Coordinates of C-alpha atoms and ligand atoms in Angstrom, one line a residue:
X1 CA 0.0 0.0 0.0
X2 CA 0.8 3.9 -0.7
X3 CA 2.1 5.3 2.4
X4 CA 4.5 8.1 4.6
X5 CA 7.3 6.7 6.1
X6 CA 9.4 8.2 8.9
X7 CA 12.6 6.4 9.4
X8 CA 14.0 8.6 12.7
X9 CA 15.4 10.9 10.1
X10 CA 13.6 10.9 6.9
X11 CA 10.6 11.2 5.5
X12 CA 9.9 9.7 2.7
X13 CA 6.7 8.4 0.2
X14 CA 6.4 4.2 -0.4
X15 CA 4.6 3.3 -2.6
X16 CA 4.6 -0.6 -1.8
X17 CA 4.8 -0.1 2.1
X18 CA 3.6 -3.3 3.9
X19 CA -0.2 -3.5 4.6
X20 CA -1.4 -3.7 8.1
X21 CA -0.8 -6.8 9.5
X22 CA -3.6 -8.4 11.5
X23 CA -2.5 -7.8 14.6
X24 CA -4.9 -5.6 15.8
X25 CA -8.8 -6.0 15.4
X26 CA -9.8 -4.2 12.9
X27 CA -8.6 -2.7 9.5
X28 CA -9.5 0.7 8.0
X29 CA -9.4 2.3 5.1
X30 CA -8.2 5.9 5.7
X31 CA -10.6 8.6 3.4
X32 CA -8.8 11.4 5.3
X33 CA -6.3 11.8 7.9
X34 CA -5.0 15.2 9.7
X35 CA -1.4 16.3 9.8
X36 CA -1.1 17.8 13.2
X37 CA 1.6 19.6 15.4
X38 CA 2.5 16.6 17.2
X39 CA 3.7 14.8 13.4
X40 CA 5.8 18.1 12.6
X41 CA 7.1 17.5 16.1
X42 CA 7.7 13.8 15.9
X43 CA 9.7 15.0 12.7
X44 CA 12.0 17.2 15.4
X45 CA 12.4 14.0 17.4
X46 CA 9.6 13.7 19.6
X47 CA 8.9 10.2 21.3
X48 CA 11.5 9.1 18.8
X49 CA 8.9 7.4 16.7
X50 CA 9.8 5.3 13.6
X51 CA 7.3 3.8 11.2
X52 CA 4.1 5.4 8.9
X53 CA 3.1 8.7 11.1
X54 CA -0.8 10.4 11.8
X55 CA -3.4 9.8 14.2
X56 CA -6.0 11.9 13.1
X57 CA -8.3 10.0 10.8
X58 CA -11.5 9.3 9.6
X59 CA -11.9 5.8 7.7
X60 CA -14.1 2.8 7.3
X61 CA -13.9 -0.6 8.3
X62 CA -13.1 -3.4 5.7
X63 CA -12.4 -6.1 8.5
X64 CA -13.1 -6.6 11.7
X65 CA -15.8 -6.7 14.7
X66 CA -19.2 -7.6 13.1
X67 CA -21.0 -4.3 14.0
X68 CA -18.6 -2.1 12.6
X69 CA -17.8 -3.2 9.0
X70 CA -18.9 -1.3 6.4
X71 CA -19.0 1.4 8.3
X72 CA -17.4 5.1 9.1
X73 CA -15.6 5.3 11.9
X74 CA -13.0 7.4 14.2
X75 CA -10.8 5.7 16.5
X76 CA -8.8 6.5 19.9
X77 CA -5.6 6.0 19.5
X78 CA -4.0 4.5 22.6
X79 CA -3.8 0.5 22.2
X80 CA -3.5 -0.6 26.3
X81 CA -2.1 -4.3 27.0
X82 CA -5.0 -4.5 28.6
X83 CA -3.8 -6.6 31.6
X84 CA -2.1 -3.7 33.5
X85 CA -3.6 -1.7 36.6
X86 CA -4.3 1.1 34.0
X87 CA -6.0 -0.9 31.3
X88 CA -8.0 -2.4 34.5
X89 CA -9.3 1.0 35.8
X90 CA -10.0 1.8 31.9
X91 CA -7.1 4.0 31.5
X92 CA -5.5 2.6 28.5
X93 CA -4.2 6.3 27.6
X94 CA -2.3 5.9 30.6
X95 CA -0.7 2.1 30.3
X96 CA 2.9 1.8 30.5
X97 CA 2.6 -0.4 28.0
X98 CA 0.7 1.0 25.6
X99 CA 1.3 2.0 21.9
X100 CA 0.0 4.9 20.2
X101 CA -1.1 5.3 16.8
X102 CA 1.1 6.8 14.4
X103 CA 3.2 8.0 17.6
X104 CA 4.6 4.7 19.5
X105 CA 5.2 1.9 18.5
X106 CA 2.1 1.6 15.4
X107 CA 1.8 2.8 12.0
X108 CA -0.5 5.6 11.8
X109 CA -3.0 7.3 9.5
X110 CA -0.6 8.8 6.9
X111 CA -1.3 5.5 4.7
X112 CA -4.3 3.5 2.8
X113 CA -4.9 1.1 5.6
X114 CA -4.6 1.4 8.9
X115 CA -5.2 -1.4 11.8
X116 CA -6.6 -0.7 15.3
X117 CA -8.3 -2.3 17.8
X118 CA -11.9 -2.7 17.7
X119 CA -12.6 -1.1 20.9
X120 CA -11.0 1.8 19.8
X121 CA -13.5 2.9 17.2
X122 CA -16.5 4.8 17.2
X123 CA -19.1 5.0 14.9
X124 CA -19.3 9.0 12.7
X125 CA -23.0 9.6 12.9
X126 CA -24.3 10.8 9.4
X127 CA -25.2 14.1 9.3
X128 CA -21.0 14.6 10.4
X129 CA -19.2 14.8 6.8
X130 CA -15.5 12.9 6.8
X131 CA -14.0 16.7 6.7
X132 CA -15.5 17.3 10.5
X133 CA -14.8 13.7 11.6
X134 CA -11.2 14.2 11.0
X135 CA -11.3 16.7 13.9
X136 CA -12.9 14.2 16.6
X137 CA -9.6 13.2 17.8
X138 CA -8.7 16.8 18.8
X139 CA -11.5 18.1 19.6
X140 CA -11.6 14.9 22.4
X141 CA -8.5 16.3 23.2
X142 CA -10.4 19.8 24.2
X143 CA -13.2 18.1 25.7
X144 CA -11.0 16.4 28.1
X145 CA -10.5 19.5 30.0
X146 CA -14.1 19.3 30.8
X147 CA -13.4 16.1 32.7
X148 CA -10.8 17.5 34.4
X149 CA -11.8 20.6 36.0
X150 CA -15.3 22.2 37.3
X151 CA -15.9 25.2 34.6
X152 CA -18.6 27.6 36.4
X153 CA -20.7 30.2 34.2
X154 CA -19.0 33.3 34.7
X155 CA -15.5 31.7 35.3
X156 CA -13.4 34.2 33.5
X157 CA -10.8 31.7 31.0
X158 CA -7.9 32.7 28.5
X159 CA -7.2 30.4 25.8
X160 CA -3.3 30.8 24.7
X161 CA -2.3 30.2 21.0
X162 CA -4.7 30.9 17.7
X163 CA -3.7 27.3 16.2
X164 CA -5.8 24.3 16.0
X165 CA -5.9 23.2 19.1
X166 CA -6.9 26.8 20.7
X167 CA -9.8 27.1 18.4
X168 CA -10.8 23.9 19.3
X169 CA -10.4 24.5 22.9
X170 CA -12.4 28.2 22.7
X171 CA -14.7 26.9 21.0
X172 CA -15.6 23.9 23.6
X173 CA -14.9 26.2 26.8
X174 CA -17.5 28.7 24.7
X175 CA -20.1 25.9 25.6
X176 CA -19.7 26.1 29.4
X177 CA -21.0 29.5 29.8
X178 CA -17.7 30.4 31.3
X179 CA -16.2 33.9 29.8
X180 CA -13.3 32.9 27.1
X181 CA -11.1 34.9 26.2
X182 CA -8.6 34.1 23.2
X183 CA -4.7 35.3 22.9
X184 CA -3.3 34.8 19.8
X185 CA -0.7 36.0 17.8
X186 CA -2.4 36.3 14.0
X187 CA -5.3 38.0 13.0
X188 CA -7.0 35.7 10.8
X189 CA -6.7 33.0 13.3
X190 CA -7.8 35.1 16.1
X191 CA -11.0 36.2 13.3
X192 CA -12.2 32.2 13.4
X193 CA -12.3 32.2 16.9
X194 CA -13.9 35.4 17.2
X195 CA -16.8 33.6 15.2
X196 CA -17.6 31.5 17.6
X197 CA -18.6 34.3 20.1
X198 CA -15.3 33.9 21.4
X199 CA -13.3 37.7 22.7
X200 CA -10.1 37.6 21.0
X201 CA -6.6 39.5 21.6
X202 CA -3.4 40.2 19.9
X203 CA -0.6 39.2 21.3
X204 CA 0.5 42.8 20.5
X205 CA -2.4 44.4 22.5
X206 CA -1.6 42.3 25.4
X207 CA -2.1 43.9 28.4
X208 CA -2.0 41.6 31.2
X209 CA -4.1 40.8 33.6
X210 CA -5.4 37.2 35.6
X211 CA -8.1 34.8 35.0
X212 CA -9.5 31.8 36.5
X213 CA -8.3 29.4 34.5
X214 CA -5.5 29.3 32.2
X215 CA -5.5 26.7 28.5
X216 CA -1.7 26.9 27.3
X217 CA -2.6 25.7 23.9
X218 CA 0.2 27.4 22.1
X219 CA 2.2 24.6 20.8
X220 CA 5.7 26.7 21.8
X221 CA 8.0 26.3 24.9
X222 CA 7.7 30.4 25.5
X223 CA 4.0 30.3 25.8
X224 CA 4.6 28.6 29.1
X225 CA 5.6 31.5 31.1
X226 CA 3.2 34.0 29.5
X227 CA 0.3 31.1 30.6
X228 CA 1.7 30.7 34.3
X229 CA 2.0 34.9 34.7
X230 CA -1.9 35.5 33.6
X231 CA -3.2 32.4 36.2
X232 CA -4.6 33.8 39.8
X233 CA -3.4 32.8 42.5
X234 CA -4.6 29.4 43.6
X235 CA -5.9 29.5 39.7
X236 CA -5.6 26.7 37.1
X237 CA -3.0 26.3 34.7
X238 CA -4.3 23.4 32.1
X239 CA -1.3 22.4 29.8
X240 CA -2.3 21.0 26.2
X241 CA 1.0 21.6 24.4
X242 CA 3.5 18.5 24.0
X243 CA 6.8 19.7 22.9
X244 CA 9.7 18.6 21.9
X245 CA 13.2 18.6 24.0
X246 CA 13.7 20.1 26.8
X247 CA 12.9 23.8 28.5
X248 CA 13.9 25.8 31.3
X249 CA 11.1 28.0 33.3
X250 CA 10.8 28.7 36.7
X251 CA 8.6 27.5 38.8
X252 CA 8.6 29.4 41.8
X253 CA 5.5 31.4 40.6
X254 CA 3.4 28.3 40.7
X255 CA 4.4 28.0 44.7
X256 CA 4.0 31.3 45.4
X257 CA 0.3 31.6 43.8
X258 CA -0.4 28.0 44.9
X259 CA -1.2 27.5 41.1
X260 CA -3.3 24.6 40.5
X261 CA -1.0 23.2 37.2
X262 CA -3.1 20.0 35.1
X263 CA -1.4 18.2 32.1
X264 CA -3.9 17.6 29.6
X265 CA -3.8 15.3 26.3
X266 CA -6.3 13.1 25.0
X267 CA -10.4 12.8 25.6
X268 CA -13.6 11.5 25.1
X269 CA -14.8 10.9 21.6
X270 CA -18.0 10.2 22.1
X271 CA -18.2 14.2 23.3
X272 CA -16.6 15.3 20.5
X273 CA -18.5 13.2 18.3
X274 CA -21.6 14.6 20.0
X275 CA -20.9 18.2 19.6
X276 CA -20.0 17.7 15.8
X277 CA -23.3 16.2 15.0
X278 CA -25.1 18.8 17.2
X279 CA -23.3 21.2 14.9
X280 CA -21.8 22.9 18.3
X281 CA -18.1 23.5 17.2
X282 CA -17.3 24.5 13.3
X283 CA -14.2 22.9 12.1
X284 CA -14.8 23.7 8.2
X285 CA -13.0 27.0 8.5
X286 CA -9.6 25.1 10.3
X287 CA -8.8 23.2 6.5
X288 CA -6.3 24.5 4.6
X289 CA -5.8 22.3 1.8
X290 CA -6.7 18.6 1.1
X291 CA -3.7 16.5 -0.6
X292 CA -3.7 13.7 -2.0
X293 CA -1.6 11.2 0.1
X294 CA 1.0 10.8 -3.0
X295 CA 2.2 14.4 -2.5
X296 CA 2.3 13.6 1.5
X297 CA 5.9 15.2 1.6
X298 CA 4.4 18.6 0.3
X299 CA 1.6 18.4 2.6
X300 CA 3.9 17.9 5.7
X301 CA 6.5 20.8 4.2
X302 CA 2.9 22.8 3.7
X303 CA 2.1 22.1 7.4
X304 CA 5.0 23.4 8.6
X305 CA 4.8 26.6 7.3
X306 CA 4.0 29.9 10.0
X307 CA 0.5 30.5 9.7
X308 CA -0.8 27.3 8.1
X309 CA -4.4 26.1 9.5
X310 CA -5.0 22.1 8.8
X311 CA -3.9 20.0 6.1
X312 CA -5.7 16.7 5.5
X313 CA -4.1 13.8 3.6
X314 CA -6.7 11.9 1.0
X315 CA -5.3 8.3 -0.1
X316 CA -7.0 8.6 -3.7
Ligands
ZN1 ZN1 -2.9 15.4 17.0
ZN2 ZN1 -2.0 -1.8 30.1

């Protein structure tokens, strides 16, 4: 099968890379997949990942569990043992042993076929088009701050960085009630937001002040501090960036505000999945440009570029 191929160092296009091999229950065929920041990091070294990248996808099942085949589907992306206190409490995001689609240890979504378990899927309802489903896997990711912290109507929340995952994350908090408030660094971005209902600022009209909660969504080491300076004291710092290598910051403001500090990464589909067919969050104006999966490597260099919003991959 057609698919990208990261060897550690490279990226490259294969056109005869081997299929999925039956290992796990079910097997998909990809219609669209979503580069995100966590590939372009992976391509800086990031888990040191080797193998066919992307875990964004919407697909549908040629083989596997009876109820799914034939049908469209979105899947989580954590594969658990299964046999490990964490699997056994339903945390499979949170098994030592687990792999992770298209970042540890499995072949991901940048590809024709793709194999996961079946427990892993989820079903897109119909009136969700394959250009939302794409989004369901981070938009879970911005739902998951809803299980993780008590949001009040009226609780006054800033959403750091204009990308993907702020929009998403904006737009979700929007649904609380809660006052949101968007930083951002670029103008357009900050005028998709701002569609949503959502009060934007430019980084450049920045004038600080504190809110309740904190989302440091910026994707970049240096939104860190600016995240920890605008969180109250004894307010919540949620962190939703994964970065690459290693920073220095200080963290002697989170001691001295007694700042409540929460790592956040991946959530509930079924949520996201929910608010898509409710027609809750828009993720039409986040697509760039759809390529065809043979011209993956401009697609990733596109991606990368300042400024870029999503690009999906379409194995034609
Ligand atoms: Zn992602
Ligand atoms: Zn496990």
């Amino acid at each position: 099968m057609r698919a990208l191929h990261w060897d550690g160092r490279e990226l490259t296009f294969n056109s005869a890379y081997r299929a999925p091999a039956g290992s796990r229950s079910a097997l998909i065929k990809v219609h669209l997949a979503g580069i995100c920041s966590t590939d372009l990091q992976i391509f800086k070294g990031y888990m040191s990942f080797k193998g066919v990248p992307g875990h964004e996808f919407v697909g549908s099942v040629i083989e596997g569990p009876r109820d799914f085949v034939g049908k469209r589907v979105v899947g989580e992306i954590n594969f658990g043992c299964g046999q490990c206190d964490a699997c056994r409490r339903d945390l499979n995001r949170h098994c030592p042993n687990r792999s992770v689609l298209g970042i540890l240890n499995a072949d991901g979504a940048f590809a024709e076929y793709l194999s996961v378990p079946g427990e892993n899927l989820h079903v897109v309802p119909d009136n969700v088009s394959d250009e939302e489903a794409v989004f369901t896997e981070p938009l879970a990711a911005a739902f998951e701050i809803l299980t993780q912290i008590q949001v009040n109507p009226g609780d006054d929340i800033l959403v750091l960085g204009d990308g993907k995952l702020g929009n998403l994350c904006a737009q979700t908090l929007q649904l609380t009630g809660a006052k949101i408030t968007a930083l951002g660094k670029h103008a357009d971005k900050l005028a998709l937001i701002k569609k949503a209902g959502v009060r934007t600022i430019q980084l450049s009209n920045w004038q600080p002040r504190q809110f309740d909660v904190v989302v440091e969504a910026t994707g970049s080491a240096s939104g860190f501090e600016l995240a920890l300076l605008a969180v109250r004291p004894r307010g919540t710092l949620i962190l939703k960036s994964t970065i690459a290598g290693n920073h220095q910051v200080s963290l002697a403001p989170i001691v001295i505000n007694e700042i409540n500090v929460i790592g956040s990464r991946c959530g509930p589909f079924p949520d996201a999945l929910a608010a898509l067919a409710a027609k809750q969050i828009s993720v039409a104006p986040l697509i760039d440009k759809i390529y065809s999966l043979d011209d993956g490597l401009a697609a990733v260099d596109h991606a990368a570029r300042p400024g870029a919003r999503k690009i999906l991959l379409q194995p034609l």
